């Protein structure tokens, strides 16, 4: 399955996808990387792997351009990885059920417009929550709202700063997102929602149980 990745920032989630799907025998091929920021680190990571790149207007509102790019590259699945703009409704409609987003918290908590990056982790810490995590969900017309496809827990530890927590969550993002994309690419669509502890790819990739998740994260 040919995949397009939309990213606004440094692109570490993109890198985890590039590393997970290196060659033609992979279930997914990262065929296109699009950013609304010409200086995004994600574009440099894509170019370093010889993956096609494109930039769009900073506001990300140009639906026709996005659809044109996706058609030209034969895209079957779109992944938002640290993409900070709302995807135009026409693009969401055209890729209904075939567009994923990764969010660094356990939605529906700590999500929505303006909830991205360190703000998410600051809000988690301020709330006193003891567990946070990662959510991969289908994208719909509202921020951080579509059907949840997978989630994984991450403990909040005493003395955590937003930076420390963000790094612990990001490490789990880099494992969960490629596993969901692989399941999509193999299954040709949304896999059944996975409960915590259910094997979600090679055991070596994700901790086999909630306790292990808490112990290892
Ligand atoms: C990640 O935490 C992602 O969940 C959030 O933005 C961050 C981007 O990281 N939406 P990167 O650009 O993939 O390194």
mmCIF file of C-alpha atoms and ligand atoms in Angstrom:
data_model
loop_
_atom_site.group_PDB
_atom_site.id
_atom_site.type_symbol
_atom_site.label_atom_id
_atom_site.label_comp_id
_atom_site.label_asym_id
_atom_site.label_seq_id
_atom_site.Cartn_x
_atom_site.Cartn_y
_atom_site.Cartn_z
ATOM 1 C CA UNK A 1 0.000 0.000 0.000
ATOM 2 C CA UNK A 2 1.344 3.410 -0.966
ATOM 3 C CA UNK A 3 1.311 5.824 1.965
ATOM 4 C CA UNK A 4 1.485 9.618 2.148
ATOM 5 C CA UNK A 5 2.696 11.220 5.391
ATOM 6 C CA UNK A 6 1.734 14.775 6.394
ATOM 7 C CA UNK A 7 4.093 16.389 8.898
ATOM 8 C CA UNK A 8 4.731 19.929 10.170
ATOM 9 C CA UNK A 9 7.751 19.309 12.417
ATOM 10 C CA UNK A 10 10.985 17.367 12.960
ATOM 11 C CA UNK A 11 9.489 14.113 11.716
ATOM 12 C CA UNK A 12 10.601 11.479 14.239
ATOM 13 C CA UNK A 13 7.304 9.609 13.693
ATOM 14 C CA UNK A 14 7.942 9.745 9.963
ATOM 15 C CA UNK A 15 11.412 8.312 10.624
ATOM 16 C CA UNK A 16 9.881 5.386 12.529
ATOM 17 C CA UNK A 17 7.708 4.672 9.471
ATOM 18 C CA UNK A 18 10.646 4.966 7.048
ATOM 19 C CA UNK A 19 12.633 2.559 9.236
ATOM 20 C CA UNK A 20 9.691 0.137 9.619
ATOM 21 C CA UNK A 21 9.020 0.003 5.860
ATOM 22 C CA UNK A 22 12.462 0.136 4.210
ATOM 23 C CA UNK A 23 11.928 -1.807 1.041
ATOM 24 C CA UNK A 24 9.664 -3.205 -1.660
ATOM 25 C CA UNK A 25 8.879 -6.310 0.406
ATOM 26 C CA UNK A 26 7.327 -4.148 3.169
ATOM 27 C CA UNK A 27 3.504 -4.145 3.448
ATOM 28 C CA UNK A 28 3.536 -0.363 3.127
ATOM 29 C CA UNK A 29 5.616 2.028 1.033
ATOM 30 C CA UNK A 30 6.159 5.614 2.204
ATOM 31 C CA UNK A 31 5.645 7.141 -1.240
ATOM 32 C CA UNK A 32 5.134 10.842 -0.450
ATOM 33 C CA UNK A 33 5.821 13.298 2.368
ATOM 34 C CA UNK A 34 3.937 16.591 2.452
ATOM 35 C CA UNK A 35 4.508 19.526 4.788
ATOM 36 C CA UNK A 36 2.932 22.926 5.309
ATOM 37 C CA UNK A 37 6.392 24.155 6.406
ATOM 38 C CA UNK A 38 9.243 24.230 3.907
ATOM 39 C CA UNK A 39 11.749 24.060 6.793
ATOM 40 C CA UNK A 40 10.199 20.967 8.431
ATOM 41 C CA UNK A 41 12.785 18.361 9.437
ATOM 42 C CA UNK A 42 10.413 15.710 8.099
ATOM 43 C CA UNK A 43 11.097 16.856 4.503
ATOM 44 C CA UNK A 44 14.853 16.408 4.954
ATOM 45 C CA UNK A 45 14.337 12.920 6.416
ATOM 46 C CA UNK A 46 12.212 11.946 3.408
ATOM 47 C CA UNK A 47 14.702 13.368 0.912
ATOM 48 C CA UNK A 48 17.514 11.456 2.636
ATOM 49 C CA UNK A 49 15.580 8.240 1.839
ATOM 50 C CA UNK A 50 14.775 9.302 -1.709
ATOM 51 C CA UNK A 51 11.062 9.692 -0.943
ATOM 52 C CA UNK A 52 9.086 12.279 -2.952
ATOM 53 C CA UNK A 53 8.268 15.447 -1.049
ATOM 54 C CA UNK A 54 5.931 18.395 -1.551
ATOM 55 C CA UNK A 55 5.039 21.536 0.335
ATOM 56 C CA UNK A 56 1.618 23.125 0.631
ATOM 57 C CA UNK A 57 0.471 26.532 1.898
ATOM 58 C CA UNK A 58 1.142 27.087 5.603
ATOM 59 C CA UNK A 59 -2.582 27.019 6.441
ATOM 60 C CA UNK A 60 -2.945 23.577 4.818
ATOM 61 C CA UNK A 61 -6.304 24.558 3.368
ATOM 62 C CA UNK A 62 -5.634 23.739 -0.317
ATOM 63 C CA UNK A 63 -7.796 20.603 -0.762
ATOM 64 C CA UNK A 64 -7.389 20.436 -4.555
ATOM 65 C CA UNK A 65 -3.589 20.425 -4.303
ATOM 66 C CA UNK A 66 -3.573 17.668 -1.693
ATOM 67 C CA UNK A 67 -5.958 15.495 -3.712
ATOM 68 C CA UNK A 68 -3.906 16.114 -6.845
ATOM 69 C CA UNK A 69 -0.691 15.054 -5.057
ATOM 70 C CA UNK A 70 -2.310 11.926 -3.607
ATOM 71 C CA UNK A 71 -3.729 10.911 -6.993
ATOM 72 C CA UNK A 72 -0.418 11.534 -8.763
ATOM 73 C CA UNK A 73 1.387 9.255 -6.272
ATOM 74 C CA UNK A 74 -1.299 6.535 -6.150
ATOM 75 C CA UNK A 75 -1.862 7.003 -2.411
ATOM 76 C CA UNK A 76 -4.000 4.399 -0.598
ATOM 77 C CA UNK A 77 -3.451 5.570 2.988
ATOM 78 C CA UNK A 78 -2.708 8.991 4.513
ATOM 79 C CA UNK A 79 -0.929 9.319 7.877
ATOM 80 C CA UNK A 80 -0.794 12.531 9.930
ATOM 81 C CA UNK A 81 2.430 12.426 11.946
ATOM 82 C CA UNK A 82 2.957 15.637 13.879
ATOM 83 C CA UNK A 83 0.807 17.528 11.361
ATOM 84 C CA UNK A 84 -0.609 20.630 13.018
ATOM 85 C CA UNK A 85 -3.203 21.798 10.507
ATOM 86 C CA UNK A 86 -6.806 20.701 10.035
ATOM 87 C CA UNK A 87 -7.163 18.584 6.891
ATOM 88 C CA UNK A 88 -9.763 20.098 4.526
ATOM 89 C CA UNK A 89 -13.166 18.333 4.673
ATOM 90 C CA UNK A 90 -13.019 17.408 0.964
ATOM 91 C CA UNK A 91 -9.782 15.477 1.565
ATOM 92 C CA UNK A 92 -11.177 13.805 4.690
ATOM 93 C CA UNK A 93 -14.206 12.693 2.677
ATOM 94 C CA UNK A 94 -12.082 11.359 -0.180
ATOM 95 C CA UNK A 95 -9.956 9.349 2.299
ATOM 96 C CA UNK A 96 -12.666 8.398 4.793
ATOM 97 C CA UNK A 97 -11.463 5.317 6.703
ATOM 98 C CA UNK A 98 -8.025 5.616 5.072
ATOM 99 C CA UNK A 99 -6.529 8.534 7.032
ATOM 100 C CA UNK A 100 -4.824 8.062 10.404
ATOM 101 C CA UNK A 101 -3.516 10.485 13.021
ATOM 102 C CA UNK A 102 -1.229 9.829 15.994
ATOM 103 C CA UNK A 103 -1.908 11.846 19.155
ATOM 104 C CA UNK A 104 0.348 11.843 22.253
ATOM 105 C CA UNK A 105 -2.397 11.245 24.828
ATOM 106 C CA UNK A 106 -5.280 8.852 25.531
ATOM 107 C CA UNK A 107 -8.116 10.471 23.550
ATOM 108 C CA UNK A 108 -10.736 11.711 24.050
ATOM 109 C CA UNK A 109 -8.862 13.271 26.957
ATOM 110 C CA UNK A 110 -6.250 15.974 26.269
ATOM 111 C CA UNK A 111 -7.154 16.435 22.618
ATOM 112 C CA UNK A 112 -8.818 18.982 20.343
ATOM 113 C CA UNK A 113 -7.887 22.265 18.686
ATOM 114 C CA UNK A 114 -4.658 23.730 20.109
ATOM 115 C CA UNK A 115 -3.787 20.534 21.992
ATOM 116 C CA UNK A 116 -0.485 19.502 20.505
ATOM 117 C CA UNK A 117 3.172 19.136 21.498
ATOM 118 C CA UNK A 118 4.235 20.079 25.052
ATOM 119 C CA UNK A 119 0.800 21.606 25.818
ATOM 120 C CA UNK A 120 -0.645 18.090 25.884
ATOM 121 C CA UNK A 121 1.885 16.856 28.418
ATOM 122 C CA UNK A 122 1.593 19.995 30.538
ATOM 123 C CA UNK A 123 -2.175 19.418 30.697
ATOM 124 C CA UNK A 124 -1.684 15.771 31.668
ATOM 125 C CA UNK A 125 0.717 16.747 34.458
ATOM 126 C CA UNK A 126 -1.579 19.545 35.656
ATOM 127 C CA UNK A 127 -4.510 17.110 35.825
ATOM 128 C CA UNK A 128 -2.676 14.698 38.121
ATOM 129 C CA UNK A 129 -3.393 11.786 35.780
ATOM 130 C CA UNK A 130 -1.165 8.781 36.575
ATOM 131 C CA UNK A 131 -1.414 7.191 33.152
ATOM 132 C CA UNK A 132 -1.231 8.823 29.756
ATOM 133 C CA UNK A 133 -0.416 7.209 26.442
ATOM 134 C CA UNK A 134 -0.702 7.220 22.676
ATOM 135 C CA UNK A 135 -3.757 7.143 20.433
ATOM 136 C CA UNK A 136 -3.940 6.303 16.746
ATOM 137 C CA UNK A 137 -7.325 7.207 15.291
ATOM 138 C CA UNK A 138 -9.117 7.661 11.996
ATOM 139 C CA UNK A 139 -9.341 11.293 10.936
ATOM 140 C CA UNK A 140 -12.746 12.952 10.543
ATOM 141 C CA UNK A 141 -13.903 16.550 10.195
ATOM 142 C CA UNK A 142 -13.056 17.407 13.838
ATOM 143 C CA UNK A 143 -9.633 17.643 15.516
ATOM 144 C CA UNK A 144 -8.572 14.463 17.362
ATOM 145 C CA UNK A 145 -12.113 13.036 17.098
ATOM 146 C CA UNK A 146 -12.422 10.065 14.667
ATOM 147 C CA UNK A 147 -12.727 6.363 15.536
ATOM 148 C CA UNK A 148 -9.943 5.155 17.805
ATOM 149 C CA UNK A 149 -8.016 2.321 16.158
ATOM 150 C CA UNK A 150 -5.362 1.695 18.838
ATOM 151 C CA UNK A 151 -4.127 3.024 22.168
ATOM 152 C CA UNK A 152 -1.195 2.223 24.419
ATOM 153 C CA UNK A 153 -0.612 3.286 28.039
ATOM 154 C CA UNK A 154 2.393 5.214 29.330
ATOM 155 C CA UNK A 155 2.938 5.863 33.039
ATOM 156 C CA UNK A 156 3.316 9.361 34.471
ATOM 157 C CA UNK A 157 6.184 9.196 36.955
ATOM 158 C CA UNK A 158 6.726 11.327 40.051
ATOM 159 C CA UNK A 159 8.842 14.382 39.203
ATOM 160 C CA UNK A 160 8.057 14.207 35.493
ATOM 161 C CA UNK A 161 8.496 17.383 33.472
ATOM 162 C CA UNK A 162 6.588 17.952 30.226
ATOM 163 C CA UNK A 163 9.813 17.186 28.329
ATOM 164 C CA UNK A 164 10.454 13.895 30.145
ATOM 165 C CA UNK A 165 6.872 12.772 29.690
ATOM 166 C CA UNK A 166 6.838 13.814 26.020
ATOM 167 C CA UNK A 167 9.981 11.749 25.371
ATOM 168 C CA UNK A 168 8.509 8.665 27.079
ATOM 169 C CA UNK A 169 5.277 9.002 25.071
ATOM 170 C CA UNK A 170 7.132 9.647 21.799
ATOM 171 C CA UNK A 171 9.090 6.386 22.217
ATOM 172 C CA UNK A 172 5.767 4.506 22.315
ATOM 173 C CA UNK A 173 4.417 6.498 19.340
ATOM 174 C CA UNK A 174 7.367 5.243 17.322
ATOM 175 C CA UNK A 175 6.281 1.648 18.040
ATOM 176 C CA UNK A 176 2.510 1.920 17.862
ATOM 177 C CA UNK A 177 2.129 3.996 14.683
ATOM 178 C CA UNK A 178 4.160 1.657 12.389
ATOM 179 C CA UNK A 179 2.249 -1.340 13.814
ATOM 180 C CA UNK A 180 -1.103 0.240 12.992
ATOM 181 C CA UNK A 181 0.042 1.253 9.501
ATOM 182 C CA UNK A 182 1.313 -2.288 8.892
ATOM 183 C CA UNK A 183 -2.050 -3.715 10.001
ATOM 184 C CA UNK A 184 -3.848 -1.327 7.664
ATOM 185 C CA UNK A 185 -1.533 -2.155 4.761
ATOM 186 C CA UNK A 186 -1.890 -5.897 5.324
ATOM 187 C CA UNK A 187 -5.609 -5.784 6.007
ATOM 188 C CA UNK A 188 -6.452 -3.203 3.403
ATOM 189 C CA UNK A 189 -8.364 -1.204 5.948
ATOM 190 C CA UNK A 190 -9.128 -0.533 9.621
ATOM 191 C CA UNK A 191 -8.149 -3.485 11.820
ATOM 192 C CA UNK A 192 -10.443 -4.321 14.740
ATOM 193 C CA UNK A 193 -9.828 -2.104 17.753
ATOM 194 C CA UNK A 194 -7.105 -3.708 19.856
ATOM 195 C CA UNK A 195 -7.414 -3.982 23.632
ATOM 196 C CA UNK A 196 -4.368 -3.290 25.784
ATOM 197 C CA UNK A 197 -2.297 -6.455 26.089
ATOM 198 C CA UNK A 198 -3.542 -7.938 22.808
ATOM 199 C CA UNK A 199 -0.610 -8.737 20.554
ATOM 200 C CA UNK A 200 -0.309 -5.851 18.112
ATOM 201 C CA UNK A 201 2.506 -6.976 15.894
ATOM 202 C CA UNK A 202 5.705 -8.824 16.712
ATOM 203 C CA UNK A 203 5.957 -9.262 20.498
ATOM 204 C CA UNK A 204 9.397 -7.682 20.329
ATOM 205 C CA UNK A 205 7.833 -4.443 19.069
ATOM 206 C CA UNK A 206 5.261 -3.788 21.779
ATOM 207 C CA UNK A 207 5.185 -4.841 25.406
ATOM 208 C CA UNK A 208 2.917 -7.900 25.702
ATOM 209 C CA UNK A 209 0.902 -6.618 28.620
ATOM 210 C CA UNK A 210 -0.208 -3.531 30.507
ATOM 211 C CA UNK A 211 2.126 -4.333 33.398
ATOM 212 C CA UNK A 212 5.044 -4.713 31.018
ATOM 213 C CA UNK A 213 4.010 -1.474 29.341
ATOM 214 C CA UNK A 214 4.202 0.276 32.699
ATOM 215 C CA UNK A 215 7.456 -1.474 33.587
ATOM 216 C CA UNK A 216 9.229 -0.776 30.282
ATOM 217 C CA UNK A 217 7.921 2.684 29.234
HETATM 218 C C1 LIG B 1 4.353 13.874 18.293
HETATM 219 O O1 LIG B 1 4.293 13.780 19.683
HETATM 220 C C2 LIG B 1 2.973 13.694 17.741
HETATM 221 O O2 LIG B 1 2.139 12.835 18.463
HETATM 222 C C3 LIG B 1 2.445 15.056 17.840
HETATM 223 O O3 LIG B 1 3.512 15.911 17.495
HETATM 224 C C4 LIG B 1 4.721 15.271 17.824
HETATM 225 C C5 LIG B 1 5.521 15.300 16.551
HETATM 226 O O4 LIG B 1 6.629 14.640 16.567
HETATM 227 N N1 LIG B 1 1.281 15.289 17.016
HETATM 228 P P1 LIG B 1 7.514 14.355 15.240
HETATM 229 O O5 LIG B 1 7.459 15.575 14.343
HETATM 230 O O6 LIG B 1 6.932 13.157 14.561
HETATM 231 O O7 LIG B 1 8.870 14.102 15.779
#
